[in-house]
């Protein structure tokens, strides 16, 4: 067992059975899987939970139908894992169901072959009458020519990762946020130690692991490079847009060969439209652009014309690591996952788990933990297939609609609302601060943002961020210029996503907000 006090000392030295790099859904799922097998782990994440693709995706729990034509193995994995997650982690899932719809001009052969292709991967796709589908989803285009019903759902990726890491910690795992893997010391074909650095304080820690797993997503190539290994990995950026209101009850997919802006996923009070697939060299340089936003809207409007006139709250991007390069369309690169034992590269205790889907994270963690057990000579089997994922205090407030529901069903008279768009109260912020402190962590505005709905509504933090910063000064979490610096950082991050979707009235409102921030707080954003 690792003493948390050690983590606060400068230049600490830690030992663990498994060092995991990356706090996305794969890394957090792996820490839980290992914990359930009684294996200790330290997870280092250079930012906060879900800083990579796990926080920049569609939130679609795939039925597998999307991959039925291109990759029947990935399609079957999605089907099986989607069904399991609905049973094991229901708190993270809204079981919306899904539709695949073709519009005039779409390939009719593809449409006719679709149910047969789904069947090959065991996926149920039921034909549905056009009149019925238009009644079900009135905003669909009247130009729909065919529709099928599938078992897609929407999933909250933040709750999923926070619940996984919370359970892993209960089982003895250690999470080191804002801690970046800097280098490996390799001796006799093994990583003997890893040097990690806290990106806020600069504190260095040496970790001596028996095994190292890179679950670093699109950064897996960089991590492998630190061990002198070249990975064949393509970084593909996808951009998504969040609508101000929910436009559909079900997930709506375009019934055609996977292409851009094909999917609208409802989640709580909003819908998410996307995505694109653009190759980039540096995963740290992913951000949505105005031309991309316009293109997504134009493509999506063929399925749902209202997408051309609706208001958007923000845009965001994520990067997929696709293993196995391709010279053409990156959508042709497999969306399955790659588990690489780097013993073949003469680094015996390094493993990379990369690619795959949010939907298949549990399976990816299972296969990785199985390999780690084999390498360590441990005969413990996986239990995540049957043990439900417990809900956690950390993940609870990410659910859209929960804060207003709790508020309406009863609140203390002095519990005022700090974020009006999402109705997040002072009491909820205090809960999050308390739970961070209990975990030995320093709460920041960003930490509160990841663990709640603040900054996610139409004002994008324009008003609530200042109120919450002020509340954190009252609670003595901030002093001096700390709160102002955090406010600037928080608003700048929201601005990245807001500016590509601004026109008309929201643009005027954004200009007013900027003037308020500059005038009242002296912030130059
Ligand atoms: C645009 C888009 C849409 C998607 N939509 C869906 C969807 O709807 N459904 C679905 O099932 N899947 C979807 N996916 C895929 C899914 O998001 C990913 O498969 C999944 O999130 C990958 O999780 P991960 O933990 O492997 O990687 P990531 O979430 O990228 O995590 C890697 C982590 O490693 C950290 N890291 C990197 N280097 C270091 C270092 N040196 N030290 C410490 N930490 C480090 C990063 O900060 C990051 O947090 C989508 C992906 C994209 C990009």
XYZ file of C-alpha atoms and ligand atoms in Angstrom:
578
model
C 0.000 0.000 0.000
C 1.359 3.457 -0.936
C 1.460 6.161 1.709
C -0.230 9.285 0.281
C 2.114 11.466 2.366
C 5.036 10.261 0.289
C 3.376 11.834 -2.751
C 3.615 15.277 -1.172
C 7.389 15.124 -0.579
C 9.804 16.494 -3.124
C 11.692 14.015 -5.250
C 9.740 11.046 -3.931
C 10.364 7.465 -4.814
C 7.475 5.035 -5.285
C 7.140 1.375 -6.128
C 4.156 -0.249 -7.773
C 3.220 -3.401 -9.607
C 1.788 -1.544 -12.620
C 2.372 2.024 -13.777
C -0.420 3.243 -16.062
C 0.155 6.261 -18.316
C -3.052 8.140 -19.183
C -6.246 8.917 -17.272
C -8.820 8.457 -20.019
C -11.450 5.767 -19.987
C -8.917 3.044 -20.911
C -6.418 3.923 -18.167
C -9.057 4.385 -15.469
C -10.826 1.171 -16.560
C -7.530 -0.694 -16.410
C -6.736 0.619 -12.895
C -10.128 -0.733 -11.774
C -9.695 -4.082 -13.498
C -6.235 -4.554 -11.911
C -7.582 -3.438 -8.525
C -10.324 -6.053 -8.688
C -7.586 -8.663 -9.325
C -5.668 -7.421 -6.238
C -2.877 -5.840 -8.324
C -1.576 -2.410 -7.272
C -1.258 0.419 -9.768
C -0.277 4.066 -10.028
C -2.017 6.019 -12.772
C -0.277 9.195 -13.965
C -2.258 11.711 -16.021
C -0.579 14.847 -17.356
C -3.767 16.875 -16.992
C -7.028 15.785 -15.367
C -9.328 12.798 -15.955
C -10.587 12.630 -19.581
C -8.238 15.309 -20.902
C -7.835 13.391 -24.180
C -10.304 11.670 -26.528
C -12.315 10.402 -23.556
C -13.419 13.984 -22.927
C -13.659 14.924 -26.613
C -16.007 12.370 -28.128
C -19.632 11.962 -29.164
C -20.768 10.056 -26.077
C -22.365 7.380 -28.251
C -22.604 3.884 -26.815
C -22.407 2.087 -30.125
C -24.748 -0.769 -30.980
C -22.046 -1.698 -33.513
C -24.245 -0.925 -36.533
C -21.983 1.945 -37.611
C -19.122 -0.495 -38.206
C -21.181 -3.350 -39.649
C -20.039 -2.621 -43.217
C -16.415 -1.697 -42.601
C -15.254 -3.839 -39.673
C -17.481 -6.694 -38.548
C -15.152 -7.617 -35.670
C -15.228 -4.080 -34.194
C -19.013 -4.053 -34.773
C -19.512 -7.278 -32.786
C -17.248 -5.999 -29.976
C -19.320 -2.808 -29.733
C -22.582 -4.788 -29.628
C -21.408 -7.076 -26.866
C -19.765 -4.347 -24.771
C -22.697 -1.956 -25.240
C -25.104 -4.592 -23.923
C -22.818 -5.329 -20.948
C -22.358 -1.659 -20.016
C -26.095 -1.043 -20.027
C -26.336 -3.675 -17.274
C -23.138 -2.877 -15.355
C -22.961 0.935 -15.478
C -26.558 2.096 -15.951
C -25.895 5.349 -14.066
C -23.674 6.507 -16.974
C -26.104 5.606 -19.759
C -29.285 7.028 -21.222
C -30.779 4.161 -23.177
C -32.185 6.281 -25.985
C -32.185 3.714 -28.773
C -30.932 4.737 -32.202
C -32.007 5.212 -35.795
C -30.177 4.836 -39.093
C -31.797 6.974 -41.773
C -31.025 7.381 -45.482
C -32.009 10.528 -47.362
C -32.707 11.083 -51.067
C -29.490 10.640 -53.016
C -27.892 8.175 -50.554
C -26.704 4.865 -51.993
C -29.776 2.610 -52.186
C -27.712 -0.591 -52.470
C -25.986 0.239 -49.183
C -29.388 0.882 -47.597
C -30.733 -2.459 -48.820
C -27.629 -4.371 -47.630
C -27.580 -2.708 -44.184
C -29.757 -5.153 -42.173
C -27.857 -8.143 -43.624
C -24.483 -6.589 -42.743
C -25.703 -5.922 -39.198
C -26.947 -9.485 -38.852
C -23.459 -10.838 -39.646
C -22.208 -9.154 -36.442
C -25.281 -10.227 -34.460
C -26.727 -6.684 -34.489
C -30.481 -6.206 -34.653
C -31.591 -3.551 -37.165
C -35.384 -3.346 -37.493
C -36.964 -1.716 -40.521
C -39.236 1.146 -39.564
C -41.908 2.818 -41.623
C -41.124 6.392 -42.803
C -44.366 7.866 -41.408
C -43.650 6.220 -38.062
C -40.055 7.478 -37.926
C -41.164 11.040 -38.758
C -43.679 10.877 -35.950
C -41.001 9.580 -33.593
C -38.469 12.260 -34.600
C -40.381 15.196 -36.127
C -37.218 17.166 -36.972
C -36.002 14.529 -39.429
C -35.956 15.592 -43.068
C -39.078 14.754 -45.092
C -36.569 13.481 -47.693
C -35.915 10.330 -45.654
C -36.087 7.264 -47.901
C -35.369 4.462 -45.416
C -35.018 3.986 -41.650
C -33.909 1.218 -39.260
C -34.007 1.042 -35.482
C -30.928 -0.136 -33.515
C -29.912 -0.283 -29.852
C -27.530 2.730 -29.727
C -27.522 4.735 -26.499
C -25.849 7.816 -25.097
C -23.167 7.579 -22.409
C -21.610 10.148 -20.056
C -17.836 9.646 -20.527
C -16.913 11.853 -17.547
C -19.083 9.925 -15.134
C -17.730 6.665 -16.578
C -14.061 7.554 -15.998
C -14.674 9.205 -12.630
C -16.629 6.153 -11.410
C -13.887 3.830 -12.684
C -11.056 5.721 -11.006
C -13.046 6.141 -7.810
C -13.628 2.372 -7.576
C -9.977 1.726 -8.498
C -8.867 4.022 -5.672
C -11.150 2.226 -3.218
C -9.300 -0.913 -4.314
C -5.894 0.651 -3.590
C -4.901 2.339 -6.884
C -3.140 5.706 -6.713
C -4.073 8.538 -9.084
C -1.513 11.259 -9.771
C -3.242 14.049 -11.715
C -1.253 16.793 -13.442
C 1.656 14.385 -13.518
C 3.453 13.784 -16.788
C 5.631 10.860 -17.689
C 8.940 12.450 -18.703
C 11.389 9.592 -19.265
C 12.196 5.931 -18.748
C 15.374 4.422 -17.388
C 15.847 1.117 -19.215
C 18.259 -1.538 -17.976
C 18.626 -5.108 -19.258
C 15.657 -4.760 -21.669
C 13.349 -3.601 -18.859
C 12.032 -0.263 -17.682
C 13.638 -0.029 -14.272
C 12.248 3.378 -13.320
C 10.049 6.094 -14.779
C 10.531 9.786 -14.061
C 7.268 11.715 -13.700
C 6.826 15.431 -13.057
C 3.940 17.345 -11.496
C 3.038 19.928 -14.141
C 1.786 22.433 -11.541
C 4.450 22.251 -8.831
C 7.339 20.854 -10.873
C 7.881 18.105 -8.273
C 9.622 15.054 -9.678
C 8.889 11.492 -8.625
C 10.737 8.337 -9.550
C 8.481 5.305 -9.904
C 9.812 1.763 -9.941
C 7.189 -0.426 -11.638
C 7.157 -4.115 -12.425
C 5.091 -3.432 -15.560
C 4.239 -0.250 -17.493
C 1.082 0.202 -19.568
C 0.748 3.103 -21.956
C -2.946 4.020 -22.224
C -1.927 7.402 -23.584
C -4.360 7.459 -26.521
C -3.127 9.701 -29.324
C 0.081 10.310 -27.311
C 0.949 6.575 -27.308
C 3.546 7.165 -30.042
C 5.306 9.788 -27.902
C 5.292 7.503 -24.854
C 6.657 4.564 -26.892
C 9.302 6.951 -28.274
C 10.544 7.528 -24.690
C 11.388 3.811 -24.647
C 13.086 4.068 -28.049
C 10.172 2.388 -29.874
C 8.516 3.626 -33.077
C 4.732 3.038 -33.191
C 2.755 2.907 -36.439
C -0.011 5.280 -35.354
C -2.164 7.857 -37.143
C -3.699 10.835 -35.272
C -7.142 11.657 -36.614
C -8.952 14.709 -35.237
C -12.732 14.855 -35.065
C -14.842 17.929 -34.271
C -18.268 17.995 -32.636
C -20.901 20.675 -32.065
C -23.220 20.995 -29.069
C -26.729 22.323 -29.777
C -28.441 24.588 -27.260
C -31.477 22.330 -26.944
C -32.117 18.646 -27.418
C -33.203 18.022 -31.014
C -33.936 14.297 -30.906
C -35.045 11.562 -28.539
C -32.868 8.912 -30.148
C -29.353 8.758 -31.548
C -29.701 9.539 -35.271
C -27.130 8.104 -37.697
C -26.960 8.702 -41.449
C -27.416 5.404 -43.265
C -24.426 5.523 -45.586
C -20.786 4.451 -45.615
C -19.211 6.175 -42.562
C -18.601 9.811 -43.467
C -18.521 13.316 -41.934
C -21.291 14.761 -39.726
C -23.241 11.522 -39.782
C -24.370 11.305 -36.166
C -26.536 13.321 -33.788
C -26.373 12.058 -30.195
C -28.853 13.388 -27.625
C -27.527 13.702 -24.085
C -29.562 15.255 -21.293
C -30.722 18.677 -22.460
C -28.517 18.986 -25.590
C -27.595 17.103 -28.768
C -24.093 16.553 -30.118
C -23.480 16.674 -33.874
C -20.378 15.318 -35.579
C -17.882 14.332 -36.492
C -15.009 14.835 -38.930
C -11.794 12.924 -39.509
C -8.774 15.103 -40.239
C -5.223 13.843 -39.929
C -2.991 15.928 -37.633
C 0.653 15.520 -36.575
C 0.485 16.802 -33.018
C -2.363 15.652 -30.720
C -1.823 18.736 -28.536
C -2.770 20.973 -31.476
C -6.384 19.939 -31.862
C -8.998 22.663 -31.919
C -12.224 23.259 -33.864
C -12.226 25.791 -36.702
C -14.980 27.909 -38.280
C -14.830 26.211 -41.744
C -15.085 22.790 -40.079
C -18.088 23.935 -38.046
C -19.856 25.281 -41.155
C -19.159 22.050 -43.021
C -20.538 19.859 -40.193
C -23.753 21.895 -40.079
C -24.190 21.741 -43.857
C -23.713 17.938 -43.896
C -25.912 17.297 -40.862
C -28.741 19.435 -42.242
C -29.405 16.847 -44.972
C -30.707 14.561 -42.206
C -32.132 17.207 -39.872
C -32.781 20.565 -41.613
C -33.235 22.368 -38.245
C -29.483 21.979 -37.705
C -29.023 24.928 -40.066
C -30.996 27.340 -37.891
C -30.593 26.002 -34.356
C -28.251 27.698 -31.862
C -25.015 26.012 -30.892
C -23.370 26.299 -27.484
C -19.863 25.253 -28.417
C -17.604 23.114 -30.594
C -14.862 20.788 -29.373
C -12.396 18.340 -30.858
C -10.784 15.059 -29.885
C -8.019 12.968 -31.416
C -8.308 9.281 -32.268
C -5.169 7.193 -32.384
C -5.701 4.874 -35.334
C -3.263 1.999 -35.427
C -1.924 0.897 -38.804
C -1.436 3.820 -41.183
C -3.321 4.334 -44.413
C -2.497 6.642 -47.265
C -6.150 7.378 -48.095
C -9.257 8.070 -45.994
C -8.575 7.596 -42.267
C -12.063 6.159 -41.915
C -10.648 3.066 -43.642
C -8.193 2.521 -40.779
C -9.541 0.004 -38.267
C -11.516 1.357 -35.294
C -10.634 -1.838 -33.419
C -7.984 -1.708 -30.706
C -4.334 -2.726 -30.650
C -2.684 -4.377 -27.647
C 1.068 -4.332 -28.172
C 3.524 -6.255 -26.015
C 6.799 -4.376 -26.500
C 8.821 -7.425 -25.512
C 9.030 -7.794 -29.319
C 10.762 -4.379 -29.357
C 13.202 -5.485 -26.635
C 11.423 -3.644 -23.794
C 10.012 -6.585 -21.881
C 7.793 -4.826 -19.342
C 6.122 -2.209 -21.568
C 2.665 -2.670 -23.118
C 0.630 -0.241 -25.237
C -3.163 -0.340 -25.422
C -4.426 1.971 -28.108
C -7.267 2.710 -30.538
C -10.682 1.141 -29.983
C -13.761 2.952 -28.763
C -15.163 4.380 -25.581
C -17.776 1.627 -25.964
C -15.087 -1.085 -25.843
C -12.941 0.358 -23.028
C -13.879 -2.460 -20.590
C -12.807 -5.151 -23.030
C -9.590 -3.252 -23.778
C -8.843 -3.068 -20.049
C -9.657 -6.782 -19.626
C -7.331 -7.895 -22.443
C -4.551 -5.612 -21.174
C -4.867 -6.843 -17.583
C -4.893 -10.460 -18.845
C -1.597 -9.836 -20.651
C -0.078 -8.076 -17.621
C -1.096 -11.018 -15.403
C 0.536 -13.474 -17.839
C 3.705 -11.388 -17.882
C 3.769 -11.254 -14.058
C 2.858 -14.917 -13.597
C -0.365 -14.032 -11.746
C -3.403 -16.241 -12.318
C -6.208 -13.817 -11.334
C -9.105 -13.574 -13.786
C -11.161 -10.581 -14.857
C -14.354 -9.768 -12.947
C -15.453 -6.534 -14.656
C -17.764 -8.589 -16.887
C -19.978 -9.303 -13.874
C -19.179 -6.797 -11.101
C -21.315 -3.640 -11.531
C -19.472 -0.320 -11.657
C -20.414 1.532 -8.467
C -21.572 5.147 -8.868
C -19.242 7.626 -7.146
C -19.412 10.985 -5.406
C -16.874 12.314 -7.932
C -18.917 11.336 -10.983
C -22.376 12.121 -9.697
C -22.708 15.780 -10.690
C -21.648 15.367 -14.327
C -25.149 14.098 -15.178
C -27.121 16.738 -17.099
C -30.424 17.506 -15.406
C -29.501 16.056 -11.993
C -28.683 19.410 -10.368
C -32.034 21.016 -11.355
C -33.920 17.861 -10.300
C -32.287 17.905 -6.869
C -32.955 21.622 -6.567
C -36.637 21.239 -7.427
C -37.162 18.319 -5.047
C -35.844 20.322 -2.095
C -32.878 22.438 -1.090
C -31.718 24.327 1.983
C -32.856 27.943 2.045
C -29.251 29.240 2.054
C -28.161 26.990 -0.814
C -28.070 29.514 -3.640
C -27.631 28.749 -7.340
C -24.180 29.689 -8.677
C -24.591 28.417 -12.259
C -28.006 29.402 -13.581
C -27.796 27.644 -16.981
C -27.332 24.202 -15.385
C -28.703 25.095 -11.922
C -25.564 24.106 -10.038
C -25.852 25.223 -6.432
C -23.301 26.317 -3.844
C -23.957 23.021 -1.994
C -22.906 20.988 -5.058
C -19.686 23.008 -5.448
C -18.976 22.450 -1.738
C -19.553 18.697 -2.195
C -17.025 18.592 -5.021
C -14.463 20.641 -3.082
C -14.910 18.328 -0.083
C -14.515 15.166 -2.120
C -11.328 16.547 -3.777
C -9.899 17.405 -0.383
C -10.756 13.912 0.926
C -8.718 12.473 -1.970
C -5.755 14.679 -1.010
C -6.261 16.855 -4.097
C -6.299 20.627 -4.532
C -9.599 21.747 -6.114
C -9.342 24.210 -9.012
C -12.010 25.802 -11.228
C -11.128 23.244 -13.900
C -11.448 20.352 -11.429
C -14.910 21.577 -10.464
C -15.764 22.000 -14.174
C -14.882 18.390 -15.015
C -16.882 17.075 -12.061
C -20.017 19.162 -12.618
C -22.043 20.956 -15.303
C -20.596 24.427 -14.630
C -19.610 26.220 -17.818
C -21.498 23.680 -19.954
C -24.691 25.691 -20.510
C -25.438 28.510 -22.960
C -23.299 31.122 -21.096
C -20.275 28.754 -21.255
C -18.998 29.928 -17.893
C -19.457 33.610 -18.777
C -21.301 34.330 -15.537
C -20.995 31.243 -13.308
C -17.187 31.054 -13.447
C -16.816 34.415 -11.670
C -19.421 33.439 -9.051
C -17.756 30.098 -8.402
C -14.294 31.673 -8.218
C -15.696 34.163 -5.662
C -17.209 31.272 -3.691
C -13.861 29.485 -3.707
C -12.224 32.647 -2.297
C -14.916 32.603 0.443
C -14.042 28.976 1.167
C -10.341 29.930 1.270
C -9.525 27.589 -1.589
C -8.185 30.631 -3.489
C -6.093 33.518 -2.280
C -4.225 36.399 -3.917
C -4.318 36.252 -7.718
C -4.922 32.487 -7.897
C -8.668 32.790 -8.508
C -8.226 35.422 -11.236
C -5.605 33.320 -12.985
C -7.875 30.303 -12.851
C -10.783 32.377 -14.121
C -8.730 33.506 -17.120
C -7.646 29.938 -17.877
C -11.189 28.582 -17.529
C -12.723 31.275 -19.763
C -10.005 30.915 -22.379
C -10.650 27.180 -22.556
C -14.409 27.729 -23.000
C -13.697 30.440 -25.609
C -11.799 27.941 -27.783
C -15.034 26.030 -28.235
C -17.358 28.993 -28.318
C -15.822 31.205 -30.979
C -16.360 28.844 -33.988
C -20.134 28.769 -33.389
C -20.777 32.460 -32.786
C -23.002 34.505 -35.045
C -26.057 36.764 -34.629
C -27.284 37.409 -31.087
C -24.859 34.990 -29.326
C -21.953 36.912 -30.925
C -23.263 40.187 -29.474
C -23.711 38.484 -26.072
C -20.151 37.152 -26.231
C -18.811 40.646 -26.927
C -20.739 41.982 -23.923
C -19.352 39.179 -21.730
C -15.822 39.931 -22.857
C -16.302 43.609 -21.993
C -17.585 42.614 -18.525
C -14.641 40.321 -17.874
C -12.114 42.877 -19.031
C -13.833 45.758 -17.220
C -14.602 44.117 -13.879
C -11.742 41.693 -13.455
C -9.039 43.279 -15.600
C -8.811 40.045 -17.566
C -7.362 40.253 -21.049
C -8.794 37.082 -22.569
C -14.099 12.990 -32.216
C -14.239 11.642 -31.568
C -15.485 11.091 -31.369
C -15.607 9.834 -30.780
N -16.847 9.342 -30.536
C -16.971 8.164 -29.906
C -18.257 7.677 -29.574
O -19.266 8.348 -29.785
N -18.348 6.451 -29.015
C -17.252 5.694 -28.737
O -17.422 4.578 -28.268
N -16.006 6.149 -29.002
C -15.847 7.364 -29.557
N -14.604 7.853 -29.808
C -13.440 7.078 -29.394
C -13.155 7.250 -27.900
O -13.290 8.589 -27.505
C -11.753 6.763 -27.583
O -11.601 5.465 -28.079
C -11.473 6.712 -26.091
O -11.884 7.883 -25.442
C -9.985 6.517 -25.895
O -9.691 6.564 -24.526
P -8.215 6.403 -24.028
O -8.249 6.400 -22.544
O -7.593 5.223 -24.683
O -7.424 7.677 -24.585
P -7.537 9.199 -24.112
O -8.869 9.520 -23.584
O -7.036 10.037 -25.236
O -6.544 9.272 -22.880
C -5.155 9.360 -22.997
C -4.669 10.181 -21.822
O -3.249 10.062 -21.721
C -2.758 11.280 -21.182
N -1.322 11.353 -21.476
C -0.735 11.412 -22.688
N 0.611 11.478 -22.551
C 0.869 11.430 -21.233
C 2.080 11.482 -20.462
N 3.289 11.601 -21.032
N 1.988 11.423 -19.117
C 0.771 11.323 -18.508
N -0.406 11.293 -19.201
C -0.351 11.344 -20.535
C -3.598 12.334 -21.927
O -3.594 13.574 -21.245
C -4.974 11.678 -21.981
O -5.803 12.092 -20.915
C -14.449 9.108 -30.391
C -13.191 9.680 -30.566
C -13.080 10.945 -31.132
C -11.738 11.568 -31.266
